[in-house]
mmCIF file of C-alpha atoms in Angstrom:
data_model
loop_
_atom_site.group_PDB
_atom_site.id
_atom_site.type_symbol
_atom_site.label_atom_id
_atom_site.label_comp_id
_atom_site.label_asym_id
_atom_site.label_seq_id
_atom_site.Cartn_x
_atom_site.Cartn_y
_atom_site.Cartn_z
ATOM 1 C CA UNK A 1 -11.589 -71.183 17.246
ATOM 2 C CA UNK A 2 -15.118 -69.802 16.814
ATOM 3 C CA UNK A 3 -17.021 -71.541 14.033
ATOM 4 C CA UNK A 4 -18.521 -69.833 11.003
ATOM 5 C CA UNK A 5 -22.047 -70.349 9.734
ATOM 6 C CA UNK A 6 -22.744 -69.234 6.179
ATOM 7 C CA UNK A 7 -25.960 -69.332 4.155
ATOM 8 C CA UNK A 8 -25.669 -70.213 0.471
ATOM 9 C CA UNK A 9 -28.206 -69.337 -2.231
ATOM 10 C CA UNK A 10 -27.814 -71.100 -5.573
ATOM 11 C CA UNK A 11 -29.805 -72.570 -8.439
ATOM 12 C CA UNK A 12 -29.899 -75.812 -6.462
ATOM 13 C CA UNK A 13 -31.643 -74.214 -3.488
ATOM 14 C CA UNK A 14 -30.551 -72.741 -0.166
ATOM 15 C CA UNK A 15 -28.020 -74.350 2.165
ATOM 16 C CA UNK A 16 -26.348 -73.614 5.496
ATOM 17 C CA UNK A 17 -22.650 -74.440 5.954
ATOM 18 C CA UNK A 18 -21.461 -74.677 9.556
ATOM 19 C CA UNK A 19 -18.058 -76.408 9.550
ATOM 20 C CA UNK A 20 -15.948 -73.324 8.764
ATOM 21 C CA UNK A 21 -13.940 -70.857 10.836
ATOM 22 C CA UNK A 22 -12.073 -67.574 10.367
ATOM 23 C CA UNK A 23 -8.897 -69.379 9.272
ATOM 24 C CA UNK A 24 -10.617 -71.411 6.558
ATOM 25 C CA UNK A 25 -8.901 -70.677 3.256
ATOM 26 C CA UNK A 26 -10.546 -69.576 0.047
ATOM 27 C CA UNK A 27 -9.512 -72.925 -1.455
ATOM 28 C CA UNK A 28 -11.357 -74.789 1.306
ATOM 29 C CA UNK A 29 -14.374 -72.523 0.946
ATOM 30 C CA UNK A 30 -14.542 -73.216 -2.786
ATOM 31 C CA UNK A 31 -14.342 -76.951 -2.164
ATOM 32 C CA UNK A 32 -17.142 -76.836 0.405
ATOM 33 C CA UNK A 33 -19.379 -74.578 -1.698
ATOM 34 C CA UNK A 34 -18.816 -76.752 -4.762
ATOM 35 C CA UNK A 35 -19.689 -79.880 -2.776
ATOM 36 C CA UNK A 36 -22.890 -78.402 -1.358
ATOM 37 C CA UNK A 37 -24.178 -76.616 -4.489
ATOM 38 C CA UNK A 38 -22.938 -79.169 -7.060
ATOM 39 C CA UNK A 39 -21.320 -76.355 -9.048
ATOM 40 C CA UNK A 40 -17.748 -77.152 -10.223
ATOM 41 C CA UNK A 41 -15.011 -75.058 -8.614
ATOM 42 C CA UNK A 42 -13.718 -73.988 -12.027
ATOM 43 C CA UNK A 43 -16.918 -72.054 -12.765
ATOM 44 C CA UNK A 44 -17.839 -70.839 -9.270
ATOM 45 C CA UNK A 45 -18.892 -67.201 -8.982
ATOM 46 C CA UNK A 46 -19.782 -65.927 -5.496
ATOM 47 C CA UNK A 47 -21.406 -62.634 -4.513
ATOM 48 C CA UNK A 48 -21.218 -61.335 -0.951
ATOM 49 C CA UNK A 49 -22.369 -58.336 1.077
ATOM 50 C CA UNK A 50 -24.944 -55.683 0.332
ATOM 51 C CA UNK A 51 -25.035 -54.488 -2.276
ATOM 52 C CA UNK A 52 -23.596 -57.855 -3.373
ATOM 53 C CA UNK A 53 -20.050 -57.760 -4.751
ATOM 54 C CA UNK A 54 -18.000 -60.556 -6.321
ATOM 55 C CA UNK A 55 -15.779 -62.431 -3.857
ATOM 56 C CA UNK A 56 -12.191 -62.812 -5.091
ATOM 57 C CA UNK A 57 -11.710 -66.562 -5.458
ATOM 58 C CA UNK A 58 -8.218 -66.358 -6.969
ATOM 59 C CA UNK A 59 -6.317 -66.161 -3.638
ATOM 60 C CA UNK A 60 -6.532 -69.796 -2.580
ATOM 61 C CA UNK A 61 -4.329 -69.447 0.515
ATOM 62 C CA UNK A 62 -6.018 -66.344 1.916
ATOM 63 C CA UNK A 63 -8.362 -66.851 4.872
ATOM 64 C CA UNK A 64 -12.048 -66.182 4.372
ATOM 65 C CA UNK A 65 -12.016 -63.620 7.202
ATOM 66 C CA UNK A 66 -9.241 -61.686 5.426
ATOM 67 C CA UNK A 67 -11.357 -61.762 2.276
ATOM 68 C CA UNK A 68 -14.250 -60.050 4.039
ATOM 69 C CA UNK A 69 -16.371 -63.087 4.883
ATOM 70 C CA UNK A 70 -18.027 -62.893 8.307
ATOM 71 C CA UNK A 71 -20.041 -65.306 10.398
ATOM 72 C CA UNK A 72 -23.688 -65.313 9.293
ATOM 73 C CA UNK A 73 -23.031 -63.901 5.818
ATOM 74 C CA UNK A 74 -25.256 -64.823 2.881
ATOM 75 C CA UNK A 75 -23.379 -65.930 -0.241
ATOM 76 C CA UNK A 76 -25.053 -65.904 -3.643
ATOM 77 C CA UNK A 77 -23.466 -68.746 -5.592
ATOM 78 C CA UNK A 78 -23.787 -69.124 -9.333
ATOM 79 C CA UNK A 79 -22.138 -70.880 -12.228
ATOM 80 C CA UNK A 80 -20.060 -68.784 -14.585
ATOM 81 C CA UNK A 81 -20.372 -69.779 -18.229
ATOM 82 C CA UNK A 82 -17.044 -71.109 -19.495
ATOM 83 C CA UNK A 83 -15.362 -69.627 -22.532
ATOM 84 C CA UNK A 84 -15.258 -71.756 -25.686
ATOM 85 C CA UNK A 85 -13.338 -74.930 -24.855
ATOM 86 C CA UNK A 86 -13.379 -78.649 -25.470
ATOM 87 C CA UNK A 87 -16.699 -80.021 -24.212
ATOM 88 C CA UNK A 88 -16.756 -82.753 -21.559
ATOM 89 C CA UNK A 89 -17.796 -86.259 -22.566
ATOM 90 C CA UNK A 90 -21.343 -86.118 -23.896
ATOM 91 C CA UNK A 91 -22.628 -88.991 -21.761
ATOM 92 C CA UNK A 92 -21.533 -87.303 -18.521
ATOM 93 C CA UNK A 93 -22.966 -83.947 -19.610
ATOM 94 C CA UNK A 94 -26.345 -85.401 -20.490
ATOM 95 C CA UNK A 95 -26.457 -87.380 -17.245
ATOM 96 C CA UNK A 96 -25.668 -84.303 -15.149
ATOM 97 C CA UNK A 97 -28.205 -82.184 -17.043
ATOM 98 C CA UNK A 98 -30.873 -84.844 -16.581
ATOM 99 C CA UNK A 99 -30.241 -85.003 -12.837
ATOM 100 C CA UNK A 100 -30.352 -81.214 -12.543
ATOM 101 C CA UNK A 101 -33.573 -80.980 -14.563
ATOM 102 C CA UNK A 102 -35.152 -83.688 -12.411
ATOM 103 C CA UNK A 103 -34.126 -81.908 -9.218
ATOM 104 C CA UNK A 104 -35.441 -78.547 -10.402
ATOM 105 C CA UNK A 105 -38.697 -80.102 -11.566
ATOM 106 C CA UNK A 106 -39.249 -81.789 -8.203
ATOM 107 C CA UNK A 107 -38.400 -78.587 -6.334
ATOM 108 C CA UNK A 108 -40.820 -76.624 -8.517
ATOM 109 C CA UNK A 109 -43.663 -79.090 -7.970
ATOM 110 C CA UNK A 110 -43.120 -79.206 -4.212
ATOM 111 C CA UNK A 111 -42.775 -75.469 -3.722
ATOM 112 C CA UNK A 112 -45.043 -73.743 -6.228
ATOM 113 C CA UNK A 113 -46.114 -70.326 -5.077
ATOM 114 C CA UNK A 114 -47.326 -67.013 -6.401
ATOM 115 C CA UNK A 115 -45.293 -64.195 -7.922
ATOM 116 C CA UNK A 116 -45.900 -60.908 -6.095
ATOM 117 C CA UNK A 117 -44.746 -57.295 -6.305
ATOM 118 C CA UNK A 118 -42.730 -55.630 -3.545
ATOM 119 C CA UNK A 119 -43.418 -51.898 -3.620
ATOM 120 C CA UNK A 120 -40.345 -49.676 -3.271
ATOM 121 C CA UNK A 121 -40.232 -45.861 -2.949
ATOM 122 C CA UNK A 122 -40.681 -43.724 -6.073
ATOM 123 C CA UNK A 123 -37.598 -41.629 -5.352
ATOM 124 C CA UNK A 124 -35.750 -41.625 -8.709
ATOM 125 C CA UNK A 125 -33.691 -44.632 -7.543
ATOM 126 C CA UNK A 126 -36.434 -47.268 -7.738
ATOM 127 C CA UNK A 127 -34.490 -49.326 -10.295
ATOM 128 C CA UNK A 128 -31.467 -49.642 -8.030
ATOM 129 C CA UNK A 129 -33.535 -50.257 -4.897
ATOM 130 C CA UNK A 130 -35.429 -52.991 -6.750
ATOM 131 C CA UNK A 131 -32.245 -54.712 -7.903
ATOM 132 C CA UNK A 132 -30.897 -54.499 -4.360
ATOM 133 C CA UNK A 133 -34.037 -56.186 -3.065
ATOM 134 C CA UNK A 134 -33.947 -59.134 -5.455
ATOM 135 C CA UNK A 135 -30.266 -59.673 -4.692
ATOM 136 C CA UNK A 136 -30.471 -59.528 -0.915
ATOM 137 C CA UNK A 137 -34.126 -59.740 0.078
ATOM 138 C CA UNK A 138 -34.405 -56.349 1.721
ATOM 139 C CA UNK A 139 -35.290 -52.777 0.773
ATOM 140 C CA UNK A 140 -32.138 -50.726 1.351
ATOM 141 C CA UNK A 141 -32.212 -47.199 -0.027
ATOM 142 C CA UNK A 142 -28.457 -46.833 0.453
ATOM 143 C CA UNK A 143 -27.587 -49.371 -2.257
ATOM 144 C CA UNK A 144 -28.421 -46.932 -5.072
ATOM 145 C CA UNK A 145 -25.314 -44.782 -4.657
ATOM 146 C CA UNK A 146 -23.061 -47.843 -4.839
ATOM 147 C CA UNK A 147 -24.749 -49.145 -7.989
ATOM 148 C CA UNK A 148 -24.523 -45.715 -9.606
ATOM 149 C CA UNK A 149 -20.763 -45.744 -9.006
ATOM 150 C CA UNK A 150 -20.495 -49.229 -10.540
ATOM 151 C CA UNK A 151 -22.272 -48.012 -13.671
ATOM 152 C CA UNK A 152 -20.213 -44.826 -13.938
ATOM 153 C CA UNK A 153 -16.987 -46.817 -13.663
ATOM 154 C CA UNK A 154 -18.039 -49.373 -16.286
ATOM 155 C CA UNK A 155 -19.088 -46.654 -18.727
ATOM 156 C CA UNK A 156 -15.958 -44.555 -18.169
ATOM 157 C CA UNK A 157 -13.751 -47.592 -18.815
ATOM 158 C CA UNK A 158 -15.453 -48.441 -22.112
ATOM 159 C CA UNK A 159 -15.919 -45.229 -24.151
ATOM 160 C CA UNK A 160 -16.106 -47.197 -27.412
ATOM 161 C CA UNK A 161 -19.202 -49.213 -26.547
ATOM 162 C CA UNK A 162 -20.639 -46.423 -24.409
ATOM 163 C CA UNK A 163 -20.362 -43.602 -26.894
ATOM 164 C CA UNK A 164 -22.389 -40.407 -27.067
ATOM 165 C CA UNK A 165 -24.634 -42.057 -29.664
ATOM 166 C CA UNK A 166 -25.542 -44.805 -27.178
ATOM 167 C CA UNK A 167 -25.715 -42.678 -24.038
ATOM 168 C CA UNK A 168 -27.422 -39.645 -25.532
ATOM 169 C CA UNK A 169 -24.714 -37.399 -24.093
ATOM 170 C CA UNK A 170 -20.885 -37.375 -23.956
ATOM 171 C CA UNK A 171 -19.389 -40.242 -21.963
ATOM 172 C CA UNK A 172 -17.848 -38.089 -19.176
ATOM 173 C CA UNK A 173 -21.068 -36.093 -18.840
ATOM 174 C CA UNK A 174 -23.111 -39.287 -18.513
ATOM 175 C CA UNK A 175 -20.777 -40.614 -15.813
ATOM 176 C CA UNK A 176 -21.339 -37.504 -13.717
ATOM 177 C CA UNK A 177 -25.078 -37.534 -14.434
ATOM 178 C CA UNK A 178 -25.744 -41.147 -13.392
ATOM 179 C CA UNK A 179 -24.052 -40.569 -10.024
ATOM 180 C CA UNK A 180 -26.650 -37.956 -9.103
ATOM 181 C CA UNK A 181 -29.461 -39.290 -6.860
ATOM 182 C CA UNK A 182 -32.158 -37.668 -8.994
ATOM 183 C CA UNK A 183 -31.101 -39.428 -12.231
ATOM 184 C CA UNK A 184 -33.325 -42.287 -13.397
ATOM 185 C CA UNK A 185 -32.006 -45.666 -14.495
ATOM 186 C CA UNK A 186 -33.155 -47.605 -17.547
ATOM 187 C CA UNK A 187 -32.068 -50.227 -20.049
ATOM 188 C CA UNK A 188 -28.391 -49.221 -20.155
ATOM 189 C CA UNK A 189 -28.099 -49.377 -16.387
ATOM 190 C CA UNK A 190 -29.949 -52.706 -16.125
ATOM 191 C CA UNK A 191 -27.644 -54.227 -18.740
ATOM 192 C CA UNK A 192 -24.506 -53.101 -16.903
ATOM 193 C CA UNK A 193 -25.710 -54.362 -13.520
ATOM 194 C CA UNK A 194 -26.786 -57.684 -15.029
ATOM 195 C CA UNK A 195 -23.266 -58.235 -16.302
ATOM 196 C CA UNK A 196 -21.626 -56.994 -13.094
ATOM 197 C CA UNK A 197 -23.619 -59.271 -10.802
ATOM 198 C CA UNK A 198 -23.614 -62.217 -13.194
ATOM 199 C CA UNK A 199 -27.400 -62.562 -13.241
ATOM 200 C CA UNK A 200 -30.048 -62.349 -15.920
ATOM 201 C CA UNK A 201 -32.351 -59.446 -15.029
ATOM 202 C CA UNK A 202 -35.793 -59.885 -16.571
ATOM 203 C CA UNK A 203 -37.836 -56.691 -16.748
ATOM 204 C CA UNK A 204 -41.571 -57.357 -16.953
ATOM 205 C CA UNK A 205 -42.827 -54.443 -19.076
ATOM 206 C CA UNK A 206 -46.543 -54.177 -18.358
ATOM 207 C CA UNK A 207 -47.057 -51.330 -20.832
ATOM 208 C CA UNK A 208 -46.301 -53.669 -23.735
ATOM 209 C CA UNK A 209 -46.970 -56.995 -21.943
ATOM 210 C CA UNK A 210 -43.488 -58.332 -22.712
ATOM 211 C CA UNK A 211 -40.436 -59.457 -20.753
ATOM 212 C CA UNK A 212 -37.102 -57.875 -21.665
ATOM 213 C CA UNK A 213 -34.288 -60.259 -20.730
ATOM 214 C CA UNK A 214 -31.018 -58.493 -19.904
ATOM 215 C CA UNK A 215 -28.054 -60.886 -19.936
ATOM 216 C CA UNK A 216 -29.911 -63.537 -21.937
ATOM 217 C CA UNK A 217 -26.939 -63.908 -24.291
ATOM 218 C CA UNK A 218 -24.491 -64.486 -21.409
ATOM 219 C CA UNK A 219 -25.955 -67.873 -20.424
ATOM 220 C CA UNK A 220 -26.188 -66.967 -16.747
ATOM 221 C CA UNK A 221 -27.563 -69.713 -14.513
ATOM 222 C CA UNK A 222 -29.787 -67.479 -12.373
ATOM 223 C CA UNK A 223 -32.376 -64.785 -13.011
ATOM 224 C CA UNK A 224 -34.337 -62.143 -11.121
ATOM 225 C CA UNK A 225 -37.499 -60.252 -12.079
ATOM 226 C CA UNK A 226 -38.419 -56.559 -11.985
ATOM 227 C CA UNK A 227 -41.788 -55.000 -12.828
ATOM 228 C CA UNK A 228 -41.808 -51.831 -14.962
ATOM 229 C CA UNK A 229 -44.939 -49.732 -15.496
ATOM 230 C CA UNK A 230 -43.467 -47.186 -17.898
ATOM 231 C CA UNK A 231 -41.839 -45.048 -15.206
ATOM 232 C CA UNK A 232 -41.449 -46.982 -11.969
ATOM 233 C CA UNK A 233 -39.637 -50.230 -11.162
ATOM 234 C CA UNK A 234 -40.645 -52.675 -8.418
ATOM 235 C CA UNK A 235 -39.040 -56.044 -7.609
ATOM 236 C CA UNK A 236 -40.933 -59.323 -7.893
ATOM 237 C CA UNK A 237 -40.682 -62.194 -5.442
ATOM 238 C CA UNK A 238 -42.164 -65.664 -5.087
ATOM 239 C CA UNK A 239 -44.291 -66.398 -2.020
ATOM 240 C CA UNK A 240 -43.950 -70.193 -1.652
ATOM 241 C CA UNK A 241 -47.094 -72.224 -1.094
ATOM 242 C CA UNK A 242 -45.218 -74.145 1.587
ATOM 243 C CA UNK A 243 -44.954 -71.013 3.710
ATOM 244 C CA UNK A 244 -41.170 -70.777 3.471
ATOM 245 C CA UNK A 245 -39.184 -67.546 3.022
ATOM 246 C CA UNK A 246 -39.844 -65.460 -0.127
ATOM 247 C CA UNK A 247 -37.642 -66.244 -3.126
ATOM 248 C CA UNK A 248 -36.197 -63.588 -5.429
ATOM 249 C CA UNK A 249 -33.482 -65.498 -7.321
ATOM 250 C CA UNK A 250 -34.495 -68.321 -9.649
ATOM 251 C CA UNK A 251 -32.771 -70.903 -11.867
ATOM 252 C CA UNK A 252 -33.019 -70.062 -15.558
ATOM 253 C CA UNK A 253 -34.650 -73.467 -16.025
ATOM 254 C CA UNK A 254 -37.593 -72.573 -13.750
ATOM 255 C CA UNK A 255 -40.338 -72.235 -16.364
ATOM 256 C CA UNK A 256 -43.059 -71.894 -13.727
ATOM 257 C CA UNK A 257 -41.880 -68.523 -12.453
ATOM 258 C CA UNK A 258 -41.279 -67.252 -16.002
ATOM 259 C CA UNK A 259 -44.818 -68.214 -17.037
ATOM 260 C CA UNK A 260 -46.171 -66.421 -13.971
ATOM 261 C CA UNK A 261 -44.216 -63.300 -14.943
ATOM 262 C CA UNK A 262 -45.664 -63.442 -18.468
ATOM 263 C CA UNK A 263 -49.187 -63.821 -17.094
ATOM 264 C CA UNK A 264 -48.641 -60.951 -14.675
ATOM 265 C CA UNK A 265 -47.611 -58.701 -17.582
ATOM 266 C CA UNK A 266 -50.717 -59.609 -19.587
ATOM 267 C CA UNK A 267 -53.088 -59.084 -16.656
ATOM 268 C CA UNK A 268 -51.505 -55.774 -15.652
ATOM 269 C CA UNK A 269 -51.698 -54.464 -19.228
ATOM 270 C CA UNK A 270 -55.331 -55.556 -19.534
ATOM 271 C CA UNK A 271 -56.219 -53.651 -16.362
ATOM 272 C CA UNK A 272 -54.065 -50.677 -17.480
ATOM 273 C CA UNK A 273 -51.793 -50.761 -14.432
ATOM 274 C CA UNK A 274 -49.152 -48.753 -16.244
ATOM 275 C CA UNK A 275 -48.140 -45.149 -16.766
ATOM 276 C CA UNK A 276 -48.706 -43.648 -20.204
ATOM 277 C CA UNK A 277 -45.407 -41.846 -20.847
ATOM 278 C CA UNK A 278 -47.169 -39.501 -23.270
ATOM 279 C CA UNK A 279 -49.614 -38.234 -20.643
ATOM 280 C CA UNK A 280 -47.902 -38.331 -17.236
ATOM 281 C CA UNK A 281 -46.961 -35.033 -15.560
ATOM 282 C CA UNK A 282 -43.448 -34.126 -14.457
ATOM 283 C CA UNK A 283 -42.096 -31.152 -12.558
ATOM 284 C CA UNK A 284 -38.728 -29.684 -13.452
ATOM 285 C CA UNK A 285 -36.905 -29.581 -10.127
ATOM 286 C CA UNK A 286 -34.630 -26.795 -11.364
ATOM 287 C CA UNK A 287 -37.284 -24.274 -12.485
ATOM 288 C CA UNK A 288 -40.620 -25.733 -11.255
ATOM 289 C CA UNK A 289 -42.069 -25.953 -14.772
ATOM 290 C CA UNK A 290 -44.863 -28.519 -15.192
ATOM 291 C CA UNK A 291 -44.397 -30.763 -18.215
ATOM 292 C CA UNK A 292 -46.834 -33.268 -19.716
ATOM 293 C CA UNK A 293 -45.409 -36.377 -21.349
ATOM 294 C CA UNK A 294 -41.970 -37.692 -22.159
ATOM 295 C CA UNK A 295 -41.577 -35.636 -25.348
ATOM 296 C CA UNK A 296 -42.334 -32.333 -23.612
ATOM 297 C CA UNK A 297 -39.845 -33.174 -20.871
ATOM 298 C CA UNK A 298 -37.159 -34.041 -23.434
ATOM 299 C CA UNK A 299 -37.777 -30.798 -25.342
ATOM 300 C CA UNK A 300 -37.539 -28.821 -22.109
ATOM 301 C CA UNK A 301 -34.222 -30.509 -21.319
ATOM 302 C CA UNK A 302 -32.810 -29.665 -24.755
ATOM 303 C CA UNK A 303 -33.995 -26.057 -24.560
ATOM 304 C CA UNK A 304 -32.914 -25.265 -20.986
ATOM 305 C CA UNK A 305 -30.269 -27.832 -20.144
ATOM 306 C CA UNK A 306 -32.351 -28.901 -17.153
ATOM 307 C CA UNK A 307 -32.253 -32.644 -16.512
ATOM 308 C CA UNK A 308 -33.714 -33.077 -13.022
ATOM 309 C CA UNK A 309 -37.398 -34.062 -13.065
ATOM 310 C CA UNK A 310 -39.815 -35.458 -10.518
ATOM 311 C CA UNK A 311 -43.114 -37.234 -11.149
ATOM 312 C CA UNK A 312 -46.308 -35.494 -9.968
#
């Protein structure tokens, strides 16, 4: 039977697993992934495909090919935070944490690089394109429609938390609005996608020189970084000094990359590499009116019902 080769990305680095085939069960896959990544099976969370989607790990006897896993696939492996339960013996926990910290520290020292911006198109879907890039390492403009559907479904299924007061419009109206390709994403959308993908999404806001951490309270093990200039989002990636492939997903414990993101925000603000939302010019796509600043655009939307704008 033809063998499978899978690439794993986790907080413990990148690995290639070769000793699998189409008939390998989900149970066997979990055992192998747990062995390689040092993440216990009980808290494994695996994302697959593009845009990445959670792999169902509950069907132990199902083959990986039946579950949608193909030869050459990249699996993003992370550790799900357990619900409140009895803690393991303290000595073992401390020992494991110490080993992990030592490993991460050594990896950081041996592979320090520079945090860079990957420019994506300013097409009203830059947020979704940027998230797609940090998840899978490529600019794919088709991922936006899928992410919009994810958000619409999450919002529709939770009308209590996603009320008109939160969304700024009735829940059903928002769900239709976010699915349109011209609708911009923001904090609400980042928060939903952070929870869906099981990753902390850190937005480096260069207007205010701060980092907004979405999913910080969920204790996710991995994080990604986006750059926000007041209007446009771009993904950030690490160019390793060793010359290896760019990195976009980082362990929460990696203080080096977080410090670089903070410094990037300060330098960008100092050089005014941001868009002043009170002075930028928008064009109403529905009536061609030119509008200056966020407030004028909002007033126009209230007055006319027009909600489709493009940046000049």
